[in-house]
PDB file of C-alpha atoms and ligand atoms in Angstrom:
ATOM      1  CA  UNK A   1     105.515  88.273 116.080  1.00  0.00           C
ATOM      2  CA  UNK A   2     104.721  88.505 112.165  1.00  0.00           C
ATOM      3  CA  UNK A   3     106.937  90.175 109.299  1.00  0.00           C
ATOM      4  CA  UNK A   4     104.566  93.514 109.093  1.00  0.00           C
ATOM      5  CA  UNK A   5     106.450  94.596 106.115  1.00  0.00           C
ATOM      6  CA  UNK A   6     103.780  92.827 103.962  1.00  0.00           C
ATOM      7  CA  UNK A   7     101.033  94.509 105.444  1.00  0.00           C
ATOM      8  CA  UNK A   8      98.205  96.339 103.890  1.00  0.00           C
ATOM      9  CA  UNK A   9      96.611  97.725 106.451  1.00  0.00           C
ATOM     10  CA  UNK A  10      94.539 101.621 106.156  1.00  0.00           C
ATOM     11  CA  UNK A  11      96.611 101.379 102.574  1.00  0.00           C
ATOM     12  CA  UNK A  12      93.045 101.363  99.272  1.00  0.00           C
ATOM     13  CA  UNK A  13      94.358  99.715  95.879  1.00  0.00           C
ATOM     14  CA  UNK A  14      92.634 100.358  92.957  1.00  0.00           C
ATOM     15  CA  UNK A  15      92.487  97.789  90.444  1.00  0.00           C
ATOM     16  CA  UNK A  16      91.250  97.888  86.596  1.00  0.00           C
ATOM     17  CA  UNK A  17      89.588  95.432  85.685  1.00  0.00           C
ATOM     18  CA  UNK A  18      88.723  93.101  88.816  1.00  0.00           C
ATOM     19  CA  UNK A  19      85.526  92.046  87.552  1.00  0.00           C
ATOM     20  CA  UNK A  20      86.585  88.895  87.054  1.00  0.00           C
ATOM     21  CA  UNK A  21      90.228  86.668  86.773  1.00  0.00           C
ATOM     22  CA  UNK A  22      93.632  87.958  87.538  1.00  0.00           C
ATOM     23  CA  UNK A  23      92.237  91.287  87.920  1.00  0.00           C
ATOM     24  CA  UNK A  24      89.429  89.545  90.922  1.00  0.00           C
ATOM     25  CA  UNK A  25      92.086  87.872  92.650  1.00  0.00           C
ATOM     26  CA  UNK A  26      94.598  90.728  92.932  1.00  0.00           C
ATOM     27  CA  UNK A  27      92.082  92.711  94.590  1.00  0.00           C
ATOM     28  CA  UNK A  28      90.813  89.625  97.410  1.00  0.00           C
ATOM     29  CA  UNK A  29      94.443  88.712  98.240  1.00  0.00           C
ATOM     30  CA  UNK A  30      94.838  92.701  99.024  1.00  0.00           C
ATOM     31  CA  UNK A  31      92.582  92.911 100.254  1.00  0.00           C
ATOM     32  CA  UNK A  32      93.416  90.075 102.391  1.00  0.00           C
ATOM     33  CA  UNK A  33      96.697  91.114 102.940  1.00  0.00           C
ATOM     34  CA  UNK A  34      93.909  94.106 104.570  1.00  0.00           C
ATOM     35  CA  UNK A  35      94.031  96.838 102.131  1.00  0.00           C
ATOM     36  CA  UNK A  36      90.945  98.169 101.235  1.00  0.00           C
ATOM     37  CA  UNK A  37      89.567  98.070  97.910  1.00  0.00           C
ATOM     38  CA  UNK A  38      88.449 100.233  94.942  1.00  0.00           C
ATOM     39  CA  UNK A  39      87.257  97.348  92.133  1.00  0.00           C
ATOM     40  CA  UNK A  40      86.836  98.403  89.419  1.00  0.00           C
ATOM     41  CA  UNK A  41      85.737  97.314  85.065  1.00  0.00           C
ATOM     42  CA  UNK A  42      83.431  98.511  81.934  1.00  0.00           C
ATOM     43  CA  UNK A  43      79.992  98.568  82.740  1.00  0.00           C
ATOM     44  CA  UNK A  44      79.832  94.770  81.833  1.00  0.00           C
ATOM     45  CA  UNK A  45      81.834  93.169  83.755  1.00  0.00           C
ATOM     46  CA  UNK A  46      80.829  94.875  87.053  1.00  0.00           C
ATOM     47  CA  UNK A  47      78.316  92.617  88.085  1.00  0.00           C
ATOM     48  CA  UNK A  48      81.249  90.294  89.141  1.00  0.00           C
ATOM     49  CA  UNK A  49      82.508  93.030  89.868  1.00  0.00           C
ATOM     50  CA  UNK A  50      80.259  93.831  92.921  1.00  0.00           C
ATOM     51  CA  UNK A  51      80.723  89.853  93.949  1.00  0.00           C
ATOM     52  CA  UNK A  52      84.530  91.012  94.937  1.00  0.00           C
ATOM     53  CA  UNK A  53      83.327  93.445  96.747  1.00  0.00           C
ATOM     54  CA  UNK A  54      80.610  91.571  98.401  1.00  0.00           C
ATOM     55  CA  UNK A  55      83.345  88.971  99.665  1.00  0.00           C
ATOM     56  CA  UNK A  56      85.791  91.770 100.652  1.00  0.00           C
ATOM     57  CA  UNK A  57      83.565  93.100 103.162  1.00  0.00           C
ATOM     58  CA  UNK A  58      83.954  89.955 104.323  1.00  0.00           C
ATOM     59  CA  UNK A  59      87.803  89.346 104.868  1.00  0.00           C
ATOM     60  CA  UNK A  60      86.665  93.009 107.159  1.00  0.00           C
ATOM     61  CA  UNK A  61      87.979  95.529 104.645  1.00  0.00           C
ATOM     62  CA  UNK A  62      85.965  98.740 102.641  1.00  0.00           C
ATOM     63  CA  UNK A  63      85.282  97.865  99.473  1.00  0.00           C
ATOM     64  CA  UNK A  64      83.779  99.786  96.415  1.00  0.00           C
ATOM     65  CA  UNK A  65      82.807  99.579  93.034  1.00  0.00           C
ATOM     66  CA  UNK A  66      83.262 102.003  90.160  1.00  0.00           C
ATOM     67  CA  UNK A  67      82.620 101.545  86.144  1.00  0.00           C
ATOM     68  CA  UNK A  68      85.872 102.679  84.747  1.00  0.00           C
ATOM     69  CA  UNK A  69      86.939 102.338  81.539  1.00  0.00           C
ATOM     70  CA  UNK A  70      90.337 102.922  80.740  1.00  0.00           C
ATOM     71  CA  UNK A  71      89.686 104.011  76.906  1.00  0.00           C
ATOM     72  CA  UNK A  72      88.416 107.049  78.583  1.00  0.00           C
ATOM     73  CA  UNK A  73      90.649 109.406  79.998  1.00  0.00           C
ATOM     74  CA  UNK A  74      87.903 111.769  81.328  1.00  0.00           C
ATOM     75  CA  UNK A  75      86.314 108.160  82.727  1.00  0.00           C
ATOM     76  CA  UNK A  76      90.037 107.245  84.192  1.00  0.00           C
ATOM     77  CA  UNK A  77      90.484 111.211  86.160  1.00  0.00           C
ATOM     78  CA  UNK A  78      86.761 111.302  86.922  1.00  0.00           C
ATOM     79  CA  UNK A  79      86.868 107.569  88.772  1.00  0.00           C
ATOM     80  CA  UNK A  80      90.278 108.093  90.582  1.00  0.00           C
ATOM     81  CA  UNK A  81      88.609 111.335  92.171  1.00  0.00           C
ATOM     82  CA  UNK A  82      85.759 109.035  92.997  1.00  0.00           C
ATOM     83  CA  UNK A  83      87.767 106.502  94.874  1.00  0.00           C
ATOM     84  CA  UNK A  84      89.960 109.714  97.092  1.00  0.00           C
ATOM     85  CA  UNK A  85      86.685 110.892  97.465  1.00  0.00           C
ATOM     86  CA  UNK A  86      85.394 107.707  98.692  1.00  0.00           C
ATOM     87  CA  UNK A  87      88.452 105.952 100.805  1.00  0.00           C
ATOM     88  CA  UNK A  88      90.101 109.397 100.872  1.00  0.00           C
ATOM     89  CA  UNK A  89      93.641 108.251  99.486  1.00  0.00           C
ATOM     90  CA  UNK A  90      95.188 106.475  96.971  1.00  0.00           C
ATOM     91  CA  UNK A  91      97.967 104.363  97.422  1.00  0.00           C
ATOM     92  CA  UNK A  92      98.013 101.516  95.439  1.00  0.00           C
ATOM     93  CA  UNK A  93      97.544 101.256  91.676  1.00  0.00           C
ATOM     94  CA  UNK A  94      96.883  98.220  89.974  1.00  0.00           C
ATOM     95  CA  UNK A  95      97.407  98.129  85.846  1.00  0.00           C
ATOM     96  CA  UNK A  96      95.060  95.058  85.284  1.00  0.00           C
ATOM     97  CA  UNK A  97      92.785  95.493  82.636  1.00  0.00           C
ATOM     98  CA  UNK A  98      93.793  94.863  79.104  1.00  0.00           C
ATOM     99  CA  UNK A  99      93.187  92.076  76.331  1.00  0.00           C
ATOM    100  CA  UNK A 100      94.414  89.821  73.426  1.00  0.00           C
ATOM    101  CA  UNK A 101      93.790  89.681  70.115  1.00  0.00           C
ATOM    102  CA  UNK A 102      94.936  86.070  68.061  1.00  0.00           C
ATOM    103  CA  UNK A 103      96.051  87.340  64.529  1.00  0.00           C
ATOM    104  CA  UNK A 104      98.586  85.960  62.197  1.00  0.00           C
ATOM    105  CA  UNK A 105     100.919  89.270  61.903  1.00  0.00           C
ATOM    106  CA  UNK A 106      99.830  90.140  58.040  1.00  0.00           C
ATOM    107  CA  UNK A 107      95.686  90.376  59.057  1.00  0.00           C
ATOM    108  CA  UNK A 108      96.151  92.404  61.297  1.00  0.00           C
ATOM    109  CA  UNK A 109      93.823  95.078  60.543  1.00  0.00           C
ATOM    110  CA  UNK A 110      94.457  99.230  62.022  1.00  0.00           C
ATOM    111  CA  UNK A 111      91.400  98.911  64.829  1.00  0.00           C
ATOM    112  CA  UNK A 112      92.386  95.384  66.282  1.00  0.00           C
ATOM    113  CA  UNK A 113      95.979  97.098  66.110  1.00  0.00           C
ATOM    114  CA  UNK A 114      94.550  99.932  67.689  1.00  0.00           C
ATOM    115  CA  UNK A 115      92.472  98.527  70.501  1.00  0.00           C
ATOM    116  CA  UNK A 116      95.145  95.928  71.622  1.00  0.00           C
ATOM    117  CA  UNK A 117      97.468  99.517  72.162  1.00  0.00           C
ATOM    118  CA  UNK A 118      94.916 102.208  73.375  1.00  0.00           C
ATOM    119  CA  UNK A 119      93.782  99.081  76.583  1.00  0.00           C
ATOM    120  CA  UNK A 120      97.133  98.372  77.380  1.00  0.00           C
ATOM    121  CA  UNK A 121      99.285 100.722  77.207  1.00  0.00           C
ATOM    122  CA  UNK A 122      97.663 104.263  76.836  1.00  0.00           C
ATOM    123  CA  UNK A 123      95.136 102.895  79.566  1.00  0.00           C
ATOM    124  CA  UNK A 124      97.562 102.008  81.854  1.00  0.00           C
ATOM    125  CA  UNK A 125     100.194 105.184  81.246  1.00  0.00           C
ATOM    126  CA  UNK A 126      96.861 107.569  81.840  1.00  0.00           C
ATOM    127  CA  UNK A 127      96.042 106.060  85.150  1.00  0.00           C
ATOM    128  CA  UNK A 128      99.349 105.936  85.791  1.00  0.00           C
ATOM    129  CA  UNK A 129      99.569 109.811  86.057  1.00  0.00           C
ATOM    130  CA  UNK A 130      96.332 110.137  87.444  1.00  0.00           C
ATOM    131  CA  UNK A 131      96.644 107.926  90.416  1.00  0.00           C
ATOM    132  CA  UNK A 132     100.511 109.411  90.817  1.00  0.00           C
ATOM    133  CA  UNK A 133      98.765 113.061  90.764  1.00  0.00           C
ATOM    134  CA  UNK A 134      97.203 112.185  94.023  1.00  0.00           C
ATOM    135  CA  UNK A 135      99.896 110.230  95.235  1.00  0.00           C
ATOM    136  CA  UNK A 136     102.768 112.859  94.768  1.00  0.00           C
ATOM    137  CA  UNK A 137     100.231 114.462  97.381  1.00  0.00           C
ATOM    138  CA  UNK A 138      99.517 112.308  99.507  1.00  0.00           C
ATOM    139  CA  UNK A 139     103.742 111.068  99.791  1.00  0.00           C
ATOM    140  CA  UNK A 140     103.864 107.923  97.619  1.00  0.00           C
ATOM    141  CA  UNK A 141     102.628 105.448  96.350  1.00  0.00           C
ATOM    142  CA  UNK A 142     103.101 101.647  94.312  1.00  0.00           C
ATOM    143  CA  UNK A 143     101.687 101.136  90.695  1.00  0.00           C
ATOM    144  CA  UNK A 144     102.208  97.327  89.693  1.00  0.00           C
ATOM    145  CA  UNK A 145     101.159  96.585  85.562  1.00  0.00           C
ATOM    146  CA  UNK A 146     100.664  93.694  84.761  1.00  0.00           C
ATOM    147  CA  UNK A 147     102.560  93.259  81.765  1.00  0.00           C
ATOM    148  CA  UNK A 148     103.581  89.372  80.951  1.00  0.00           C
ATOM    149  CA  UNK A 149     106.217  86.894  79.807  1.00  0.00           C
ATOM    150  CA  UNK A 150     104.878  87.796  76.470  1.00  0.00           C
ATOM    151  CA  UNK A 151     107.040  91.151  77.312  1.00  0.00           C
ATOM    152  CA  UNK A 152     110.139  89.706  77.299  1.00  0.00           C
ATOM    153  CA  UNK A 153     109.403  86.975  74.608  1.00  0.00           C
ATOM    154  CA  UNK A 154     107.613  85.657  71.379  1.00  0.00           C
ATOM    155  CA  UNK A 155     104.234  84.768  70.562  1.00  0.00           C
ATOM    156  CA  UNK A 156     103.280  84.239  67.408  1.00  0.00           C
ATOM    157  CA  UNK A 157     100.537  85.654  65.671  1.00  0.00           C
ATOM    158  CA  UNK A 158      99.606  88.717  69.434  1.00  0.00           C
ATOM    159  CA  UNK A 159     102.017  91.592  67.551  1.00  0.00           C
ATOM    160  CA  UNK A 160      99.972  93.686  69.203  1.00  0.00           C
ATOM    161  CA  UNK A 161      99.884  92.245  72.499  1.00  0.00           C
ATOM    162  CA  UNK A 162     102.672  91.606  72.425  1.00  0.00           C
ATOM    163  CA  UNK A 163     103.978  94.775  71.449  1.00  0.00           C
ATOM    164  CA  UNK A 164     101.721  96.514  74.288  1.00  0.00           C
ATOM    165  CA  UNK A 165     102.705  93.890  77.212  1.00  0.00           C
ATOM    166  CA  UNK A 166     106.809  94.712  75.856  1.00  0.00           C
ATOM    167  CA  UNK A 167     106.261  98.397  76.037  1.00  0.00           C
ATOM    168  CA  UNK A 168     104.299  98.317  79.572  1.00  0.00           C
ATOM    169  CA  UNK A 169     107.596  97.043  80.852  1.00  0.00           C
ATOM    170  CA  UNK A 170     109.598  99.331  79.190  1.00  0.00           C
ATOM    171  CA  UNK A 171     106.993 102.071  80.583  1.00  0.00           C
ATOM    172  CA  UNK A 172     107.367 100.689  83.933  1.00  0.00           C
ATOM    173  CA  UNK A 173     111.236 101.673  84.244  1.00  0.00           C
ATOM    174  CA  UNK A 174     110.126 105.536  82.661  1.00  0.00           C
ATOM    175  CA  UNK A 175     107.590 105.539  85.711  1.00  0.00           C
ATOM    176  CA  UNK A 176     109.988 104.241  87.832  1.00  0.00           C
ATOM    177  CA  UNK A 177     112.682 106.542  86.914  1.00  0.00           C
ATOM    178  CA  UNK A 178     110.317 110.080  87.131  1.00  0.00           C
ATOM    179  CA  UNK A 179     109.126 109.372  90.495  1.00  0.00           C
ATOM    180  CA  UNK A 180     110.671 107.209  92.972  1.00  0.00           C
ATOM    181  CA  UNK A 181     111.498 110.925  93.641  1.00  0.00           C
ATOM    182  CA  UNK A 182     107.998 111.358  94.702  1.00  0.00           C
ATOM    183  CA  UNK A 183     108.472 108.105  96.998  1.00  0.00           C
ATOM    184  CA  UNK A 184     105.954 106.326  94.107  1.00  0.00           C
ATOM    185  CA  UNK A 185     107.254 102.984  92.955  1.00  0.00           C
ATOM    186  CA  UNK A 186     106.613 101.663  90.095  1.00  0.00           C
ATOM    187  CA  UNK A 187     106.741  97.966  89.168  1.00  0.00           C
ATOM    188  CA  UNK A 188     104.961  95.238  86.948  1.00  0.00           C
ATOM    189  CA  UNK A 189     104.215  91.770  87.246  1.00  0.00           C
ATOM    190  CA  UNK A 190     104.821  89.080  84.505  1.00  0.00           C
ATOM    191  CA  UNK A 191     102.414  86.171  84.078  1.00  0.00           C
ATOM    192  CA  UNK A 192     102.298  83.124  82.068  1.00  0.00           C
ATOM    193  CA  UNK A 193      98.832  81.741  81.230  1.00  0.00           C
ATOM    194  CA  UNK A 194      96.949  81.732  83.237  1.00  0.00           C
ATOM    195  CA  UNK A 195      93.122  79.916  83.611  1.00  0.00           C
ATOM    196  CA  UNK A 196      90.444  83.261  83.267  1.00  0.00           C
ATOM    197  CA  UNK A 197      87.645  83.400  81.873  1.00  0.00           C
ATOM    198  CA  UNK A 198      89.526  86.043  79.168  1.00  0.00           C
ATOM    199  CA  UNK A 199      91.906  82.948  78.184  1.00  0.00           C
ATOM    200  CA  UNK A 200      89.720  80.436  78.228  1.00  0.00           C
ATOM    201  CA  UNK A 201      87.332  82.155  75.593  1.00  0.00           C
ATOM    202  CA  UNK A 202      90.508  83.019  73.468  1.00  0.00           C
ATOM    203  CA  UNK A 203      92.596  79.279  73.276  1.00  0.00           C
ATOM    204  CA  UNK A 204      90.574  77.924  70.750  1.00  0.00           C
ATOM    205  CA  UNK A 205      93.035  74.389  70.768  1.00  0.00           C
ATOM    206  CA  UNK A 206      92.211  71.439  71.591  1.00  0.00           C
ATOM    207  CA  UNK A 207      92.811  69.290  74.703  1.00  0.00           C
ATOM    208  CA  UNK A 208      96.170  67.472  73.120  1.00  0.00           C
ATOM    209  CA  UNK A 209      97.062  70.770  71.166  1.00  0.00           C
ATOM    210  CA  UNK A 210      97.280  71.953  75.308  1.00  0.00           C
ATOM    211  CA  UNK A 211      98.697  69.094  76.849  1.00  0.00           C
ATOM    212  CA  UNK A 212     101.735  69.208  74.176  1.00  0.00           C
ATOM    213  CA  UNK A 213     102.018  72.918  74.730  1.00  0.00           C
ATOM    214  CA  UNK A 214     102.310  72.557  77.923  1.00  0.00           C
ATOM    215  CA  UNK A 215     104.540  69.682  78.242  1.00  0.00           C
ATOM    216  CA  UNK A 216     106.723  71.385  75.851  1.00  0.00           C
ATOM    217  CA  UNK A 217     107.321  75.079  77.082  1.00  0.00           C
ATOM    218  CA  UNK A 218     105.782  74.735  80.720  1.00  0.00           C
ATOM    219  CA  UNK A 219     108.032  73.288  83.169  1.00  0.00           C
ATOM    220  CA  UNK A 220     105.385  73.548  85.848  1.00  0.00           C
ATOM    221  CA  UNK A 221     103.463  71.954  83.523  1.00  0.00           C
ATOM    222  CA  UNK A 222      99.768  72.807  83.776  1.00  0.00           C
ATOM    223  CA  UNK A 223      98.609  76.241  83.481  1.00  0.00           C
ATOM    224  CA  UNK A 224      98.768  78.780  86.184  1.00  0.00           C
ATOM    225  CA  UNK A 225      95.877  80.387  88.671  1.00  0.00           C
ATOM    226  CA  UNK A 226      95.320  83.114  89.803  1.00  0.00           C
ATOM    227  CA  UNK A 227      95.664  83.181  92.967  1.00  0.00           C
ATOM    228  CA  UNK A 228      99.439  81.665  92.482  1.00  0.00           C
ATOM    229  CA  UNK A 229     100.404  86.628  91.377  1.00  0.00           C
ATOM    230  CA  UNK A 230      98.660  87.025  94.775  1.00  0.00           C
ATOM    231  CA  UNK A 231     101.690  87.363  96.634  1.00  0.00           C
ATOM    232  CA  UNK A 232     104.375  88.763  94.314  1.00  0.00           C
ATOM    233  CA  UNK A 233     100.931  91.959  94.187  1.00  0.00           C
ATOM    234  CA  UNK A 234     101.046  91.751  97.615  1.00  0.00           C
ATOM    235  CA  UNK A 235     105.497  91.872  97.931  1.00  0.00           C
ATOM    236  CA  UNK A 236     105.442  94.935  95.308  1.00  0.00           C
ATOM    237  CA  UNK A 237     102.288  97.221  97.039  1.00  0.00           C
ATOM    238  CA  UNK A 238     103.678  96.677 100.746  1.00  0.00           C
ATOM    239  CA  UNK A 239     106.055  98.942 103.137  1.00  0.00           C
ATOM    240  CA  UNK A 240     108.648  96.120 102.027  1.00  0.00           C
ATOM    241  CA  UNK A 241     109.505  96.676  98.825  1.00  0.00           C
ATOM    242  CA  UNK A 242     109.740 100.555  98.836  1.00  0.00           C
ATOM    243  CA  UNK A 243     113.478 100.077  97.143  1.00  0.00           C
ATOM    244  CA  UNK A 244     112.398  97.325  94.421  1.00  0.00           C
ATOM    245  CA  UNK A 245     111.328  99.966  91.954  1.00  0.00           C
ATOM    246  CA  UNK A 246     111.219  99.495  87.126  1.00  0.00           C
ATOM    247  CA  UNK A 247     111.014  95.965  88.147  1.00  0.00           C
ATOM    248  CA  UNK A 248     109.167  93.376  85.763  1.00  0.00           C
ATOM    249  CA  UNK A 249     108.370  90.543  88.197  1.00  0.00           C
ATOM    250  CA  UNK A 250     108.119  86.604  85.536  1.00  0.00           C
ATOM    251  CA  UNK A 251     105.891  85.118  87.076  1.00  0.00           C
ATOM    252  CA  UNK A 252     105.653  82.721  85.205  1.00  0.00           C
ATOM    253  CA  UNK A 253     105.808  78.851  85.499  1.00  0.00           C
ATOM    254  CA  UNK A 254     110.076  78.688  84.739  1.00  0.00           C
ATOM    255  CA  UNK A 255     108.084  79.364  81.006  1.00  0.00           C
ATOM    256  CA  UNK A 256     110.690  81.558  80.420  1.00  0.00           C
ATOM    257  CA  UNK A 257     113.488  79.948  82.115  1.00  0.00           C
ATOM    258  CA  UNK A 258     113.620  77.251  79.541  1.00  0.00           C
TER     259      UNK A 258
HETATM  260  N1  NAD B   1      95.631  85.005  81.804  1.00  0.00           N
HETATM  261  C1  NAD B   1      96.661  85.004  80.937  1.00  0.00           C
HETATM  262  O1  NAD B   1      97.047  83.850  80.416  1.00  0.00           O
HETATM  263  C2  NAD B   1      97.343  85.738  81.088  1.00  0.00           C
HETATM  264  C3  NAD B   1      98.880  86.119  80.991  1.00  0.00           C
HETATM  265  C4  NAD B   1      99.531  87.416  80.875  1.00  0.00           C
HETATM  266  C5  NAD B   1      99.574  88.273  80.744  1.00  0.00           C
HETATM  267  N2  NAD B   1      97.853  88.700  81.291  1.00  0.00           N
HETATM  268  C6  NAD B   1      97.123  89.971  81.903  1.00  0.00           C
HETATM  269  O2  NAD B   1      96.974  90.199  82.293  1.00  0.00           O
HETATM  270  C7  NAD B   1      95.915  90.697  83.033  1.00  0.00           C
HETATM  271  C8  NAD B   1      94.009  90.313  83.217  1.00  0.00           C
HETATM  272  O3  NAD B   1      93.491  89.232  82.546  1.00  0.00           O
HETATM  273  P1  NAD B   1      93.330  87.788  82.480  1.00  0.00           P
HETATM  274  O4  NAD B   1      93.166  86.900  82.008  1.00  0.00           O
HETATM  275  O5  NAD B   1      92.071  87.751  83.892  1.00  0.00           O
HETATM  276  O6  NAD B   1      91.634  89.050  81.490  1.00  0.00           O
HETATM  277  P2  NAD B   1      90.309  88.536  81.384  1.00  0.00           P
HETATM  278  O7  NAD B   1      89.589  88.913  79.670  1.00  0.00           O
HETATM  279  O8  NAD B   1      90.255  87.446  82.123  1.00  0.00           O
HETATM  280  O9  NAD B   1      89.527  90.071  82.745  1.00  0.00           O
HETATM  281  C9  NAD B   1      90.284  90.682  82.190  1.00  0.00           C
HETATM  282  C10 NAD B   1      89.396  92.156  82.226  1.00  0.00           C
HETATM  283  O10 NAD B   1      89.431  93.449  82.594  1.00  0.00           O
HETATM  284  C11 NAD B   1      88.722  94.225  81.685  1.00  0.00           C
HETATM  285  N3  NAD B   1      88.736  95.950  80.883  1.00  0.00           N
HETATM  286  C12 NAD B   1      89.284  94.949  79.164  1.00  0.00           C
HETATM  287  N4  NAD B   1      89.040  95.835  78.650  1.00  0.00           N
HETATM  288  C13 NAD B   1      89.213  96.973  79.564  1.00  0.00           C
HETATM  289  C14 NAD B   1      88.655  98.574  79.738  1.00  0.00           C
HETATM  290  N5  NAD B   1      88.791  98.944  78.313  1.00  0.00           N
HETATM  291  N6  NAD B   1      88.599  99.771  80.239  1.00  0.00           N
HETATM  292  C15 NAD B   1      88.140  98.198  81.390  1.00  0.00           C
HETATM  293  N7  NAD B   1      88.555  97.053  82.098  1.00  0.00           N
HETATM  294  C16 NAD B   1      88.640  96.454  80.814  1.00  0.00           C
HETATM  295  C17 NAD B   1      87.823  93.107  81.602  1.00  0.00           C
HETATM  296  O11 NAD B   1      86.225  93.986  81.290  1.00  0.00           O
HETATM  297  C18 NAD B   1      87.346  91.539  82.100  1.00  0.00           C
HETATM  298  O12 NAD B   1      87.625  92.036  83.159  1.00  0.00           O
HETATM  299  C19 NAD B   1      95.669  91.366  81.465  1.00  0.00           C
HETATM  300  O13 NAD B   1      96.349  92.255  80.726  1.00  0.00           O
HETATM  301  C20 NAD B   1      96.106  90.172  80.325  1.00  0.00           C
HETATM  302  O14 NAD B   1      96.504  90.816  80.040  1.00  0.00           O
HETATM  303  C21 NAD B   1      96.957  87.391  81.646  1.00  0.00           C
END
């Protein structure tokens, strides 16, 4: 008989920023593991979310899309209410929405600092708070924050981003500590460089510069694919992770191992 501990049948997951990239891959992977999935993103990425929702329905589970800008607290609370109304429950929240702005520390403006911290740290906190209120009533749940390998090492020209991801990793521990008594586990995943539309748009280096960087820093020898993060998310979302909480699971092709 197959091991049932990774089965998400009957659960509902909400994934933020799932119109493309890692969020879209995680949404599809959670659906393949059996979960019904609420995809969400800002309006301009909703067409991508709808496409993923159609692919998910082909897996035999339910899926819907929601316009959710994690900068808007009223929008967060409304979306969580709508997901519970539509699916009857909310078991898994994946805080994936995030932005990157590369700038030397000396040139960072207040606007850029606030945009990165608000999207990558404040937004996930208030999504977690809204989801936890529902999960407490249901007797438990799973929250997964998409942090970064840059939570534990420095990245040049990424002051606000690194601060946001390190903050999210320690926020994960605080929420884990406060909410384990409600049966809610809170964990983070720390991806290394992963080929997504957002990463490709931000990386303006030549092919030679990229190859030199990967050869010096990435034991895997290439960038990761979003699908290579799915197993980590399914595990952290699953019944088998009931005692795993407050953990930052680094999945980075060995970048931080050297
Ligand atoms: N790609 C990587 O190498 C990498 C590495 C480590 C961590 N991450 C993290 O993984 C997550 C996904 O990154 P990605 O590479 O897939 O990026 P991406 O830019 O391709 O996708 C990010 C998604 O988040 C959405 N988003 C942005 N701001 C939002 C907001 N205010 N409200 C709701 N949605 C919003 C975007 O519309 C987009 O669909 C991010 O948190 C990122 O920091 C990525």
